[in-house]
Every structure is written in C-alpha cells, then in structure tokens.
Short mmCIF file of C-alpha atoms and ligand atoms in Angstrom, two decimals:
data_model
loop_
_atom_site.label_atom_id
_atom_site.label_comp_id
_atom_site.label_asym_id
_atom_site.label_seq_id
_atom_site.Cartn_x
_atom_site.Cartn_y
_atom_site.Cartn_z
CA MET Q 39 0.00 0.00 0.00
CA ILE Q 40 1.50 3.33 -1.02
CA PRO Q 41 1.53 5.85 1.87
CA GLY Q 42 -0.24 9.18 1.28
CA VAL Q 43 0.74 12.81 1.82
CA ASN Q 44 2.13 13.55 5.26
CA GLU Q 45 2.34 9.85 5.97
CA ARG Q 46 5.71 8.38 6.71
CA ILE Q 47 7.35 5.79 4.55
CA THR Q 48 7.83 2.49 6.33
CA ASP Q 49 11.47 1.69 6.77
CA LYS Q 50 12.00 -1.05 4.19
CA TYR Q 51 14.84 0.96 2.70
CA PRO Q 52 15.91 3.42 5.41
CA ILE Q 53 17.21 6.86 4.53
CA PRO Q 54 21.03 6.64 4.65
CA GLY Q 55 22.57 8.25 7.76
CA SER Q 56 24.69 10.63 5.68
CA VAL Q 57 21.58 11.93 3.88
CA SER Q 58 19.75 12.57 7.19
CA MET Q 59 22.86 14.20 8.57
CA ILE Q 60 23.17 16.66 5.67
CA LEU Q 61 19.43 17.45 5.83
CA GLY Q 62 19.87 18.11 9.57
CA LEU Q 63 22.91 20.36 9.05
CA LEU Q 64 21.13 22.48 6.43
CA GLU Q 65 18.04 22.79 8.65
CA SER Q 66 20.12 23.76 11.69
CA ALA Q 67 21.68 26.50 9.58
CA GLY Q 68 18.18 27.86 8.97
CA TYR Q 69 17.48 26.44 5.49
CA GLU Q 70 14.83 24.10 4.17
CA ALA Q 71 16.11 20.82 2.78
CA TYR Q 72 14.36 17.75 1.37
CA ILE Q 73 14.95 14.48 -0.40
CA VAL Q 74 13.54 14.96 -3.90
CA GLY Q 75 12.91 13.25 -7.21
CA GLY Q 76 13.24 9.57 -8.02
CA ALA Q 77 14.22 8.46 -4.49
CA VAL Q 78 10.87 9.55 -3.03
CA ARG Q 79 8.97 7.88 -5.85
CA ASP Q 80 10.96 4.67 -5.47
CA LEU Q 81 10.56 4.54 -1.67
CA LEU Q 82 6.81 4.99 -2.04
CA LEU Q 83 6.76 2.10 -4.49
CA GLY Q 84 8.69 -0.06 -2.02
CA LEU Q 85 11.80 -0.03 -4.22
CA ALA Q 86 15.41 0.74 -3.28
CA PRO Q 87 16.46 4.21 -4.54
CA HIS Q 88 19.73 4.09 -6.45
CA ASP Q 89 20.64 7.56 -5.26
CA PHE Q 90 19.31 10.14 -2.84
CA ASP Q 91 19.21 13.70 -4.18
CA ILE Q 92 18.76 16.65 -1.84
CA SER Q 93 17.18 19.99 -2.71
CA SER Q 94 17.78 22.93 -0.43
CA SER Q 95 16.71 26.56 -0.06
CA SER Q 96 20.39 27.41 0.49
CA TYR Q 97 22.21 28.82 -2.53
CA PRO Q 98 25.30 26.86 -3.66
CA GLY Q 99 27.75 29.12 -1.76
CA GLU Q 100 25.66 28.76 1.39
CA THR Q 101 25.46 24.98 0.96
CA MET Q 102 29.23 24.79 0.66
CA LYS Q 103 29.69 26.87 3.79
CA VAL Q 104 27.41 24.55 5.79
CA LEU Q 105 29.37 21.52 4.53
CA SER Q 106 32.76 23.14 5.17
CA ASP Q 107 31.76 24.17 8.71
CA ALA Q 108 30.82 20.54 9.40
CA GLY Q 109 34.08 19.27 7.89
CA ILE Q 110 32.35 17.45 5.01
CA ARG Q 111 34.36 17.22 1.81
CA HIS Q 112 32.53 18.40 -1.28
CA ILE Q 113 32.87 19.27 -4.94
CA ASP Q 114 31.68 22.58 -6.31
CA ASN Q 115 29.51 21.73 -9.30
CA ALA Q 116 27.47 24.87 -8.88
CA SER Q 117 27.86 25.84 -12.50
CA VAL Q 118 26.03 22.58 -13.35
CA HIS Q 119 22.46 23.45 -12.37
CA GLY Q 120 23.47 24.76 -8.94
CA THR Q 121 24.60 21.42 -7.57
CA VAL Q 122 27.13 20.79 -4.82
CA THR Q 123 28.30 17.20 -4.39
CA ALA Q 124 29.00 16.07 -0.84
CA ILE Q 125 31.48 13.21 -0.49
CA THR Q 126 30.51 10.82 2.29
CA ASP Q 127 31.41 7.27 3.37
CA GLU Q 128 28.08 6.15 1.91
CA GLY Q 129 28.83 7.69 -1.49
CA ASN Q 130 28.33 11.05 -3.17
CA ILE Q 131 25.20 13.04 -2.45
CA GLU Q 132 24.05 15.82 -4.76
CA ILE Q 133 22.63 18.91 -3.10
CA THR Q 134 20.87 21.18 -5.55
CA SER Q 135 19.59 24.63 -4.68
CA PHE Q 136 15.87 25.21 -5.23
CA ARG Q 137 15.64 26.68 -8.69
CA VAL Q 138 13.33 27.84 -11.41
CA ASP Q 139 14.31 27.25 -15.01
CA GLY Q 140 14.54 30.31 -17.24
CA GLU Q 141 13.28 30.44 -20.81
CA TYR Q 142 13.99 27.51 -23.12
CA THR Q 143 14.87 28.61 -26.63
CA ASP Q 144 16.55 25.45 -27.87
CA MET Q 145 14.14 22.80 -26.55
CA ARG Q 146 17.01 21.27 -24.64
CA ARG Q 147 18.46 23.37 -21.87
CA PRO Q 148 17.11 26.40 -20.06
CA ASP Q 149 18.94 29.56 -21.12
CA SER Q 150 19.43 30.42 -17.48
CA VAL Q 151 18.80 28.90 -14.10
CA GLU Q 152 17.53 31.09 -11.30
CA PHE Q 153 17.62 30.13 -7.66
CA THR Q 154 14.63 30.50 -5.41
CA ARG Q 155 13.93 30.03 -1.71
CA SER Q 156 10.62 28.33 -2.51
CA ILE Q 157 10.27 24.55 -2.73
CA GLU Q 158 6.92 25.09 -4.46
CA GLU Q 159 8.66 26.80 -7.36
CA ASP Q 160 11.34 24.10 -7.49
CA VAL Q 161 8.68 21.41 -7.66
CA MET Q 162 6.88 23.07 -10.55
CA ARG Q 163 9.89 22.75 -12.88
CA ARG Q 164 10.01 18.96 -12.41
CA ASP Q 165 8.80 16.71 -15.21
CA PHE Q 166 6.07 14.43 -13.84
CA THR Q 167 3.91 14.54 -10.73
CA VAL Q 168 5.35 11.24 -9.49
CA ASN Q 169 8.82 12.82 -9.74
CA ALA Q 170 7.74 16.04 -8.01
CA LEU Q 171 7.31 14.61 -4.51
CA TYR Q 172 9.62 15.62 -1.72
CA MET Q 173 10.35 14.17 1.67
CA GLU Q 174 11.49 15.44 5.03
CA LYS Q 175 14.28 13.71 6.87
CA ASP Q 176 11.87 11.78 9.10
CA GLY Q 177 10.28 10.26 5.98
CA THR Q 178 7.22 12.53 5.81
CA VAL Q 179 6.13 12.92 2.18
CA LYS Q 180 5.11 16.33 0.81
CA ASP Q 181 3.14 16.73 -2.38
CA ILE Q 182 1.78 19.81 -4.10
CA THR Q 183 1.12 18.41 -7.59
CA GLY Q 184 -1.00 15.35 -6.76
CA GLY Q 185 1.91 12.97 -7.29
CA THR Q 186 0.99 10.58 -4.46
CA GLN Q 187 -2.48 10.08 -5.90
CA ASP Q 188 -1.06 9.54 -9.38
CA LEU Q 189 1.48 7.09 -7.98
CA LYS Q 190 -1.31 5.14 -6.28
CA ALA Q 191 -3.32 5.09 -9.48
CA GLY Q 192 -0.26 4.30 -11.60
CA ILE Q 193 -0.63 7.45 -13.72
CA LEU Q 194 2.17 9.41 -15.33
CA ARG Q 195 1.16 13.05 -15.68
CA ALA Q 196 3.22 16.09 -16.66
CA VAL Q 197 3.53 18.84 -14.06
CA GLY Q 198 1.70 21.91 -15.40
CA ASP Q 199 0.80 22.40 -19.07
CA PRO Q 200 2.11 19.26 -20.82
CA GLU Q 201 2.63 20.87 -24.22
CA LYS Q 202 4.65 23.70 -22.69
CA ARG Q 203 6.71 21.25 -20.65
CA PHE Q 204 7.57 18.97 -23.61
CA GLY Q 205 8.20 22.07 -25.73
CA GLU Q 206 10.78 23.21 -23.17
CA ASP Q 207 12.62 19.92 -23.11
CA ALA Q 208 11.64 17.21 -25.58
CA LEU Q 209 13.72 14.64 -23.73
CA ARG Q 210 10.83 14.51 -21.26
CA ILE Q 211 8.83 12.72 -23.98
CA LEU Q 212 11.26 9.80 -23.89
CA ARG Q 213 11.53 9.98 -20.11
CA ALA Q 214 7.74 9.53 -19.97
CA MET Q 215 8.02 6.43 -22.14
CA ARG Q 216 10.88 5.11 -20.01
CA PHE Q 217 9.00 5.56 -16.72
CA ALA Q 218 5.86 4.02 -18.25
CA SER Q 219 7.89 1.05 -19.47
CA ARG Q 220 9.79 0.55 -16.22
CA PHE Q 221 6.93 1.04 -13.75
CA GLY Q 222 3.92 0.17 -15.88
CA PHE Q 223 2.45 3.66 -15.42
CA GLU Q 224 -0.37 4.66 -17.74
CA ILE Q 225 0.48 7.91 -19.50
CA GLU Q 226 -2.41 10.31 -18.82
CA ASN Q 227 -4.27 11.34 -22.02
CA GLU Q 228 -3.46 15.05 -22.14
CA THR Q 229 0.16 14.25 -21.39
CA PHE Q 230 0.18 11.64 -24.16
CA ARG Q 231 -1.39 13.97 -26.72
CA ALA Q 232 1.21 16.62 -25.93
CA MET Q 233 3.97 14.04 -26.32
CA GLU Q 234 2.69 13.26 -29.81
CA ARG Q 235 2.36 16.90 -30.73
CA CYS Q 236 5.90 17.72 -29.59
CA ALA Q 237 7.56 14.56 -30.91
CA GLU Q 238 9.31 16.33 -33.81
CA GLU Q 239 11.30 18.35 -31.26
CA LEU Q 240 13.15 15.13 -30.40
CA ARG Q 241 15.34 15.89 -33.41
CA GLU Q 242 16.94 18.64 -31.31
CA ILE Q 243 17.99 16.28 -28.51
CA SER Q 244 21.54 14.97 -28.32
CA ALA Q 245 22.26 11.41 -29.39
CA GLU Q 246 23.69 10.43 -26.01
CA ARG Q 247 20.60 11.53 -24.08
CA ILE Q 248 18.29 9.73 -26.52
CA ALA Q 249 20.36 6.55 -26.27
CA VAL Q 250 20.01 6.38 -22.47
CA GLU Q 251 16.25 6.76 -22.65
CA LEU Q 252 15.82 4.33 -25.55
CA ASN Q 253 17.67 1.70 -23.54
CA GLY Q 254 15.39 2.33 -20.60
CA ILE Q 255 12.32 2.06 -22.81
CA VAL Q 256 13.23 -1.29 -24.42
CA CYS Q 257 14.46 -2.87 -21.18
CA GLY Q 258 11.34 -2.10 -19.12
CA ALA Q 259 8.72 -4.75 -18.37
CA LYS Q 260 6.00 -2.84 -20.24
CA ALA Q 261 8.11 -1.93 -23.28
CA SER Q 262 5.72 -3.48 -25.80
CA GLU Q 263 2.67 -1.65 -24.41
CA VAL Q 264 4.48 1.68 -24.42
CA ILE Q 265 5.81 1.22 -27.96
CA ARG Q 266 2.40 0.10 -29.20
CA ARG Q 267 0.89 3.35 -27.92
CA CYS Q 268 3.87 5.60 -28.73
CA TRP Q 269 4.97 4.14 -32.08
CA LYS Q 270 4.55 7.46 -33.89
CA ILE Q 271 6.80 9.17 -31.38
CA LEU Q 272 9.43 6.45 -31.59
CA SER Q 273 9.34 6.72 -35.38
CA VAL Q 274 10.89 10.17 -35.14
CA ILE Q 275 14.04 8.42 -33.90
CA ILE Q 276 13.58 5.12 -35.76
CA PRO Q 277 11.62 5.86 -38.98
CA GLU Q 278 11.45 2.16 -39.91
CA ILE Q 279 9.05 1.59 -37.00
CA ALA Q 280 6.38 3.53 -38.91
CA LEU Q 281 6.92 1.30 -41.96
CA CYS Q 282 6.44 -1.81 -39.82
CA HIS Q 283 3.26 -0.49 -38.21
CA GLY Q 284 0.32 -2.17 -39.93
CA PHE Q 285 2.67 -3.86 -42.40
CA ASP Q 286 0.99 -7.08 -43.54
CA GLN Q 287 3.69 -9.74 -43.97
CA GLN Q 288 1.36 -11.87 -46.15
CA THR Q 289 2.95 -15.16 -45.19
CA LYS Q 290 1.43 -18.20 -43.55
CA PHE Q 291 4.23 -18.19 -41.01
CA HIS Q 292 2.89 -15.01 -39.44
CA ASP Q 293 -0.47 -14.09 -37.98
CA ARG Q 294 0.20 -10.44 -37.07
CA ASP Q 295 1.61 -7.33 -38.67
CA CYS Q 296 5.31 -6.65 -38.58
CA LEU Q 297 5.32 -4.23 -35.61
CA GLU Q 298 3.03 -6.50 -33.60
CA HIS Q 299 5.39 -9.38 -34.33
CA ILE Q 300 8.36 -7.28 -33.16
CA LEU Q 301 6.53 -6.38 -29.94
CA ALA Q 302 5.65 -10.02 -29.31
CA VAL Q 303 9.35 -10.88 -29.68
CA LEU Q 304 10.26 -8.12 -27.23
CA ASP Q 305 7.72 -9.55 -24.78
CA GLY Q 306 9.37 -12.94 -25.23
CA ILE Q 307 12.77 -11.70 -24.01
CA PRO Q 308 12.85 -12.79 -20.37
CA LEU Q 309 12.79 -10.25 -17.57
CA ASP Q 310 15.60 -10.47 -15.01
CA GLU Q 311 14.68 -9.91 -11.38
CA HIS Q 312 16.72 -7.44 -9.30
CA GLU Q 313 16.42 -7.04 -5.54
CA GLY Q 314 14.67 -3.75 -4.74
CA ALA Q 315 14.18 -2.75 -8.39
CA GLN Q 316 11.74 -3.38 -11.21
CA PRO Q 317 12.51 -6.40 -13.39
CA SER Q 318 14.28 -5.52 -16.62
CA ARG Q 319 15.64 -7.10 -19.79
CA ASP Q 320 19.19 -7.52 -21.00
CA PRO Q 321 19.82 -4.35 -23.07
CA VAL Q 322 21.55 -6.11 -26.00
CA LEU Q 323 18.74 -8.65 -26.33
CA ALA Q 324 15.99 -6.07 -25.89
CA MET Q 325 17.51 -3.76 -28.52
CA ALA Q 326 18.07 -6.68 -30.93
CA ALA Q 327 14.42 -7.71 -30.50
CA LEU Q 328 13.23 -4.20 -31.32
CA LEU Q 329 15.44 -3.92 -34.40
CA HIS Q 330 15.56 -7.50 -35.71
CA ASP Q 331 12.82 -7.21 -38.35
CA LEU Q 332 13.02 -3.54 -39.32
CA GLY Q 333 14.47 -4.58 -42.68
CA LYS Q 334 11.33 -6.47 -43.66
CA PRO Q 335 9.31 -3.74 -45.42
CA GLU Q 336 12.19 -2.86 -47.77
CA CYS Q 337 12.80 -6.55 -48.60
CA PHE Q 338 9.18 -7.45 -49.25
CA ARG Q 339 8.68 -9.14 -52.67
CA ILE Q 340 6.06 -11.36 -54.29
CA ASN Q 341 7.61 -14.13 -56.38
CA ALA Q 342 6.45 -15.54 -59.73
CA ASN Q 343 4.09 -17.95 -57.95
CA GLY Q 344 2.45 -15.08 -56.11
CA VAL Q 345 4.09 -15.99 -52.80
CA ALA Q 346 5.32 -13.16 -50.57
CA HIS Q 347 8.80 -13.31 -49.07
CA MET Q 348 11.23 -10.99 -47.33
CA LYS Q 349 14.56 -12.58 -48.24
CA GLY Q 350 17.60 -10.63 -47.12
CA HIS Q 351 15.75 -8.85 -44.33
CA PRO Q 352 18.25 -9.85 -41.60
CA GLU Q 353 21.09 -8.15 -43.50
CA ALA Q 354 18.89 -5.12 -44.25
CA GLY Q 355 17.98 -5.05 -40.56
CA ARG Q 356 21.63 -5.24 -39.57
CA ARG Q 357 22.37 -2.20 -41.74
CA ILE Q 358 19.49 -0.27 -40.18
CA ALA Q 359 20.65 -1.26 -36.68
CA GLU Q 360 24.24 -0.26 -37.41
CA ARG Q 361 23.25 3.13 -38.76
CA LEU Q 362 20.86 3.85 -35.90
CA LEU Q 363 23.15 2.72 -33.09
CA ASN Q 364 26.13 4.57 -34.55
CA GLU Q 365 24.03 7.70 -34.95
CA LEU Q 366 22.97 7.41 -31.33
CA LYS Q 367 26.63 6.81 -30.33
CA TYR Q 368 26.09 3.55 -28.50
CA PRO Q 369 29.29 1.85 -27.31
CA LYS Q 370 31.02 -0.09 -30.08
CA LYS Q 371 30.66 -3.48 -28.37
CA PHE Q 372 26.94 -2.94 -27.82
CA THR Q 373 26.41 -2.01 -31.47
CA GLU Q 374 28.43 -4.97 -32.71
CA GLU Q 375 26.55 -7.43 -30.55
CA VAL Q 376 23.12 -6.10 -31.48
CA CYS Q 377 24.07 -6.08 -35.19
CA THR Q 378 25.32 -9.67 -35.02
CA LEU Q 379 22.10 -10.83 -33.36
CA VAL Q 380 20.00 -9.03 -35.97
CA ALA Q 381 22.08 -10.49 -38.82
CA PHE Q 382 21.86 -14.05 -37.46
CA HIS Q 383 18.32 -14.08 -36.05
CA ASP Q 384 17.02 -16.12 -39.00
CA VAL Q 385 19.93 -18.55 -39.38
CA TYR Q 386 18.85 -22.17 -38.91
CA THR Q 387 21.30 -24.83 -40.05
CA PRO Q 388 20.76 -28.49 -40.94
CA PRO Q 389 21.22 -30.80 -37.94
CA GLU Q 390 24.92 -31.26 -38.57
CA ILE Q 391 27.83 -30.54 -36.24
CA PRO Q 392 29.99 -28.59 -38.75
CA ALA Q 393 27.13 -26.26 -39.70
CA VAL Q 394 26.30 -25.41 -36.09
CA HIS Q 395 29.99 -25.13 -35.22
CA LYS Q 396 30.42 -22.58 -37.97
CA VAL Q 397 27.58 -20.43 -36.65
CA LEU Q 398 29.11 -20.58 -33.17
CA CYS Q 399 32.44 -19.41 -34.57
CA LEU Q 400 30.87 -16.51 -36.46
CA VAL Q 401 28.63 -15.35 -33.62
CA GLY Q 402 30.98 -16.24 -30.77
CA PRO Q 403 30.04 -18.76 -28.08
CA ASP Q 404 29.02 -16.14 -25.49
CA LEU Q 405 26.77 -14.13 -27.81
CA TYR Q 406 25.33 -17.41 -29.12
CA GLU Q 407 23.65 -17.81 -25.71
CA LYS Q 408 21.75 -14.58 -26.45
CA LEU Q 409 21.04 -15.59 -30.04
CA LYS Q 410 19.22 -18.68 -28.76
CA VAL Q 411 17.03 -16.52 -26.53
CA LEU Q 412 16.22 -14.13 -29.39
CA GLN Q 413 15.46 -17.00 -31.77
CA LYS Q 414 13.15 -18.67 -29.26
CA ALA Q 415 11.27 -15.40 -28.70
CA ASP Q 416 11.11 -14.87 -32.47
CA ILE Q 417 9.76 -18.35 -33.20
CA MET Q 418 7.13 -18.10 -30.47
CA ALA Q 419 5.87 -14.86 -32.04
CA HIS Q 420 5.05 -16.68 -35.33
CA SER Q 421 1.83 -18.41 -36.37
CA ASP Q 422 1.40 -22.06 -35.33
CA LEU Q 423 2.92 -23.08 -38.64
CA GLY Q 424 5.88 -20.76 -38.06
CA LYS Q 425 6.37 -22.21 -34.58
CA LYS Q 426 7.45 -25.50 -36.17
CA ARG Q 427 10.93 -24.00 -36.41
CA LEU Q 428 11.30 -24.69 -32.72
CA GLU Q 429 12.50 -28.19 -33.64
CA LYS Q 430 15.42 -26.68 -35.53
CA LEU Q 431 16.35 -24.43 -32.64
CA GLU Q 432 16.22 -27.42 -30.32
CA TYR Q 433 18.63 -29.53 -32.32
CA MET Q 434 20.96 -26.60 -32.88
CA THR Q 435 20.98 -25.98 -29.14
CA ARG Q 436 21.68 -29.66 -28.48
CA ILE Q 437 24.58 -29.73 -30.92
CA ALA Q 438 25.98 -26.47 -29.48
CA GLU Q 439 25.91 -28.01 -26.01
CA GLU Q 440 27.62 -31.17 -27.20
CA LEU Q 441 30.33 -29.08 -28.82
CA LYS Q 442 30.84 -27.16 -25.60
CA GLU Q 443 31.03 -30.34 -23.53
CA SER Q 444 33.57 -31.81 -25.91
CA GLY Q 445 35.84 -28.78 -25.34
CA ALA Q 446 35.42 -27.41 -28.87
CA VAL Q 447 37.24 -24.21 -29.80
CA TYR Q 448 35.76 -21.40 -31.85
CA ALA Q 449 38.74 -19.52 -33.26
CA ALA Q 450 41.94 -20.52 -35.08
CA LYS Q 451 44.04 -18.93 -32.34
CA ASP Q 452 42.65 -21.43 -29.82
CA LEU Q 453 43.83 -24.50 -31.75
CA GLU Q 454 46.56 -26.67 -30.16
CA ILE Q 455 49.03 -25.32 -32.68
CA SER Q 456 50.60 -21.87 -32.92
CA GLY Q 457 52.04 -19.64 -35.63
CA ASP Q 458 55.52 -20.44 -34.31
CA ASP Q 459 54.85 -24.14 -34.87
CA ILE Q 460 53.88 -23.42 -38.46
CA ILE Q 461 57.06 -21.40 -39.01
CA SER Q 462 59.21 -24.14 -37.49
CA LEU Q 463 57.70 -26.51 -40.02
CA GLY Q 464 59.26 -24.39 -42.76
CA CYS Q 465 56.56 -21.88 -43.58
CA PRO Q 466 57.96 -18.37 -44.14
CA ALA Q 467 56.87 -15.87 -41.49
CA GLY Q 468 54.16 -13.54 -42.77
CA PRO Q 469 50.57 -13.77 -44.00
CA GLU Q 470 51.06 -17.37 -45.13
CA VAL Q 471 51.19 -18.48 -41.50
CA GLY Q 472 47.69 -17.10 -40.93
CA ALA Q 473 46.47 -18.76 -44.13
CA VAL Q 474 47.78 -22.15 -42.96
CA LEU Q 475 46.11 -21.69 -39.56
CA ASP Q 476 42.84 -20.75 -41.26
CA THR Q 477 42.98 -23.85 -43.45
CA LEU Q 478 43.64 -26.00 -40.38
CA PHE Q 479 40.73 -24.36 -38.63
CA GLU Q 480 38.41 -25.02 -41.56
CA ARG Q 481 39.48 -28.68 -41.55
CA TYR Q 482 38.85 -28.82 -37.82
CA ILE Q 483 35.37 -27.29 -38.08
CA SER Q 484 34.36 -29.51 -40.94
CA GLY Q 485 35.31 -32.51 -38.79
CA LYS Q 486 38.21 -33.68 -40.99
CA ILE Q 487 40.72 -33.39 -38.13
CA THR Q 488 40.42 -33.06 -34.38
CA ASN Q 489 42.14 -30.43 -32.24
CA LYS Q 490 45.06 -32.72 -31.35
CA ARG Q 491 48.53 -31.28 -31.63
CA ASP Q 492 50.13 -34.21 -33.47
CA LEU Q 493 47.27 -34.33 -36.01
CA LEU Q 494 47.40 -30.58 -36.52
CA LEU Q 495 51.18 -30.68 -37.08
CA LYS Q 496 50.78 -33.49 -39.57
CA SER Q 497 48.04 -31.68 -41.41
CA ALA Q 498 50.05 -28.43 -41.38
CA LYS Q 499 53.01 -30.22 -43.01
CA GLU Q 500 50.71 -31.42 -45.81
CA ILE Q 501 49.42 -27.90 -46.37
CA ILE Q 502 52.90 -26.36 -46.47
CA SER Q 503 54.48 -28.96 -48.73
P1 ATP H 295 15.88 7.47 -12.12
O1 ATP H 295 15.42 6.46 -11.14
O2 ATP H 295 15.84 6.97 -13.52
O3 ATP H 295 17.17 8.15 -11.76
P2 ATP H 295 14.78 10.01 -11.49
O4 ATP H 295 13.35 10.46 -11.38
O5 ATP H 295 15.60 10.06 -10.26
O6 ATP H 295 14.75 8.58 -12.11
P3 ATP H 295 16.77 11.71 -12.65
O7 ATP H 295 17.14 11.86 -14.07
O8 ATP H 295 17.76 11.16 -11.70
O9 ATP H 295 15.43 10.87 -12.63
O10 ATP H 295 16.30 13.15 -12.17
C1 ATP H 295 15.98 13.46 -10.82
C2 ATP H 295 14.76 14.35 -10.77
O11 ATP H 295 15.02 15.57 -11.47
C3 ATP H 295 13.52 13.77 -11.43
O12 ATP H 295 12.80 12.95 -10.55
C4 ATP H 295 12.75 15.01 -11.82
O13 ATP H 295 12.07 15.55 -10.70
C5 ATP H 295 13.87 15.98 -12.19
N1 ATP H 295 14.19 15.93 -13.62
C6 ATP H 295 15.17 15.20 -14.23
N2 ATP H 295 15.22 15.41 -15.54
C7 ATP H 295 14.25 16.31 -15.81
C8 ATP H 295 13.81 16.97 -16.99
N3 ATP H 295 14.36 16.71 -18.17
N4 ATP H 295 12.79 17.85 -16.87
C9 ATP H 295 12.24 18.13 -15.67
N5 ATP H 295 12.60 17.55 -14.52
C10 ATP H 295 13.60 16.65 -14.57
MG1 MG H 296 17.71 9.61 -10.18
#
C-alpha cells in the first residue's frame, strides 16, 4: 500500500545516515532541505532508490559553507544546475539549490537557471507529478502536484501544461516512455497527446541523451505496451518503426503485422529480477528484439508464384541497426553485438555438427547464448505453422551443447598449434602463416581433423608442402 501525503514511509529501505545528517545540518543553519525526485517515488513504491538527491533553499555558496563548517568534503559543481556534491562514506550526495528554469529557446536546456527560496517553485519545474514529490528527513512525504495520488493510481502526468513542458525539453517525452515502461504507469491522455504533438522536437535532442532513454524504454517490463501506444513518437528516432506499423507480412508463417510481431518478440525476451528494483531485460537482447525485423518492409517481394517473401531482411535489418546505433553513439561493443544478433536471427542450419559449429564461430560462443534466446522469442511470435521452427532451434541448441562439452574451440588462435609451430615446419613468417592456420581451422570445423597437436602438425606439413 502506497503511503499518502504527510504519511511516513515504512522503513524497508531506510534513509542513509549521511543523507539525514546533511538534511539536519542544512536545517540547523536555517534552510529548508528535502529528499527529492526519483528516491521519493521509489521509496513509495517499495523499491530501493539508487541515489538520494537533496534539494535545499540554500544557494550553492551557502550549501558549501554549511558543509565546510561541518568538515564534510565536497565538490563545487554549482555551475552545473546549482549542484554541490558532498562526499561521504556512503557515497556522493548531490545537493541542488531550489531553482526555477529560465526560458527555453533550444528545446534542450534552459537559457538560465535562477535560484529560489521556494520549494513550491522548485517542484513546478520537475517533469512528472510522481517525480515532483519531496520528503522530510523523518520520511514525511510532501506533495503539491498530486503525485501521491497519481502514484497510487499508476498514472504518469506532466507537471503543469504538458505541451509547454515537452516544448521546453523534448527529452521529457522519452523519459515519460521510459517511466511508463519501467513502472507500468499509464500515461495520462493530455500528457500523451502533448507528447505526440511535440515529438518532432526530439530531433533537437543529443544522441547520447536519446540513447540512455531508448535503452530504458526497451528494457522495461512494459516496453511493448508503451511502444504500441507511442509508435509514432518512436518513429521520429527510428523511422522504420512507422513502416512496420500495420505492415501485412502476407505469409502463412505469421499471424500479425510486422510491428506486432516485433513487440511479441520483445515480450518474449525474459525479464531479469533485481532485488529492490523493477525487473528488466538484458539491453543487448531487448535492442536486438526491437530492431531485428526492421528490414522487412524494404525486402518485401512477391515471387512468380504469387508468394510473398522478405529474403535478405536480416542483413537489411543489420544495416538499419548499425546506422541507428552509430548515430545514437552507442558503445562499439553494444552495437556490434546487437548487429550480429540481428544479422543471425534467422539462421537455422541443418542438424549437422559442422554447420552449427560454424555459426558458433561466427557469432561467438558467449553471444550465441543470447542468439538462442532471441530466436526462441522470435519463433514463439510466429503463427502455429511458423512455430514448427522450434524443432530446428532445439537440435541446434543440443549440438551447441555437445560441442561445448567436448571442449570445442571457436577460433583458429585457440587450436593446439601456434604460428611459431607453423614457421618451425618451414613456412615463411608472414601472412602465409595465418592462411595455414585458417585452413587448419576449416578442416577442424568440418570434422576432418580433431584439435590434437600431433594431427594438426601433420596436417600443417601437408598444407605447407
Ligand atoms: P531514475 O530512477 O531513472 O534516476 P529520477 O526520477 O531520479 O529517475 P533523474 O534523471 O535522476 O530521474 O532526475 C531526478 C529528478 O530531477 C527527477 O525525478 C525530476 O524531478 C527531475 N528531472 C530530471 N530530468 C528532468 C527533466 N528533463 N525535466 C524536468 N525535470 C527533470
Ligand atoms: Mg535519479
């Protein structure tokens, strides 16, 4: 049961001592100080806050004086939104002065930030009512925007005029989707309409900020519901989503349109449980699920017999994924892994060891674990006829396990023979050594030789001579 206004939060996740201490110090110095933002929301939901932010009526210089007088080390980040960071044994705590945002002319950052002594004014610049709650050091919750009621009802509502708020900072549109996906909040209608109306402004937002929110959206438990409702908004960032919406795949292997299939796959990616937090999905898998079939519309063809097909869509999807993730400046490893999963999501080999071994080598044995999960989710989002592929996935999985148990290797460098060995057999140092190793590796994968040193040496001699 979520406590109401002026009720205290039960102590499932107590307020850290250092946070109470700083609140106490600021109050003793004659200022107001509260815990604000996500921590209050999370505590009310019975979740463990990942950080405790403090807001205070003291201006940054005054905050620093209070900390200095108490001998608390701190960093002056005042130029960054009026924040001072206190360094404590329990971690860093950000103390931000109450502020009102000035005019926004670029849809991204306020032109100026003004400090205020009024918590009411500070609260009004916050994005959503559930994020505009504040809490005294004894755990008493304060609410002037109706956030506790919205939290109880599971409603995400902009503070103030939604269109004005999304116009000021379009990132809030994606934040709304992320909170809805993570917590299962229903986005209130006026708020949702304003999100749609302001969606074009997302083009002004930096790639890095979009990437963080997009990750949050796809990893949340309610990702598919949020994307189903907000597909037009998401299409501003990923235009291919609009092409998939309502796209009839016209094959007997599918019984829903392309976007609905994608969302069913996303739903099929398992949620991982985390103590004190909402369940969430592996980001690489969740992103791969969202992007895996985006290449379908451009690959759609009807053959001479009148049968529809989308051959080549995994490669088209890989290209779309690569462009998008590079544009959004995702880390290289993340992009590579997602692209590999997209490229391989439709690869099903005959039930033969060499064929499966080859896939494992190309994908990598660790990422193959994720490929299996994606393929299972993909198959289960097909029509009953399409689900027959499950047999193929099962034998591929069995063969992959047998290979693992037998101590198989997945790269030429892991063979029981080295480049030095090849050279000592008379091969000139240089690219030829690599070529010999590659040939040995091919022979190994195709089952012609095993990874035994004497056999490899013998085979190498044959290749060189
Ligand atoms: P999380 O659990 O994801 O950290 P959070 O609500 O704490 O969620 P933060 O980004 O840490 O989110 O921001 C802290 C608080 O600052 C928010 O709760 C909200 O009140 C305010 N806030 C953050 N970003 C914005 C924004 N773009 N517009 C308005 N208010 C914001
Ligand atoms: Mg936070």
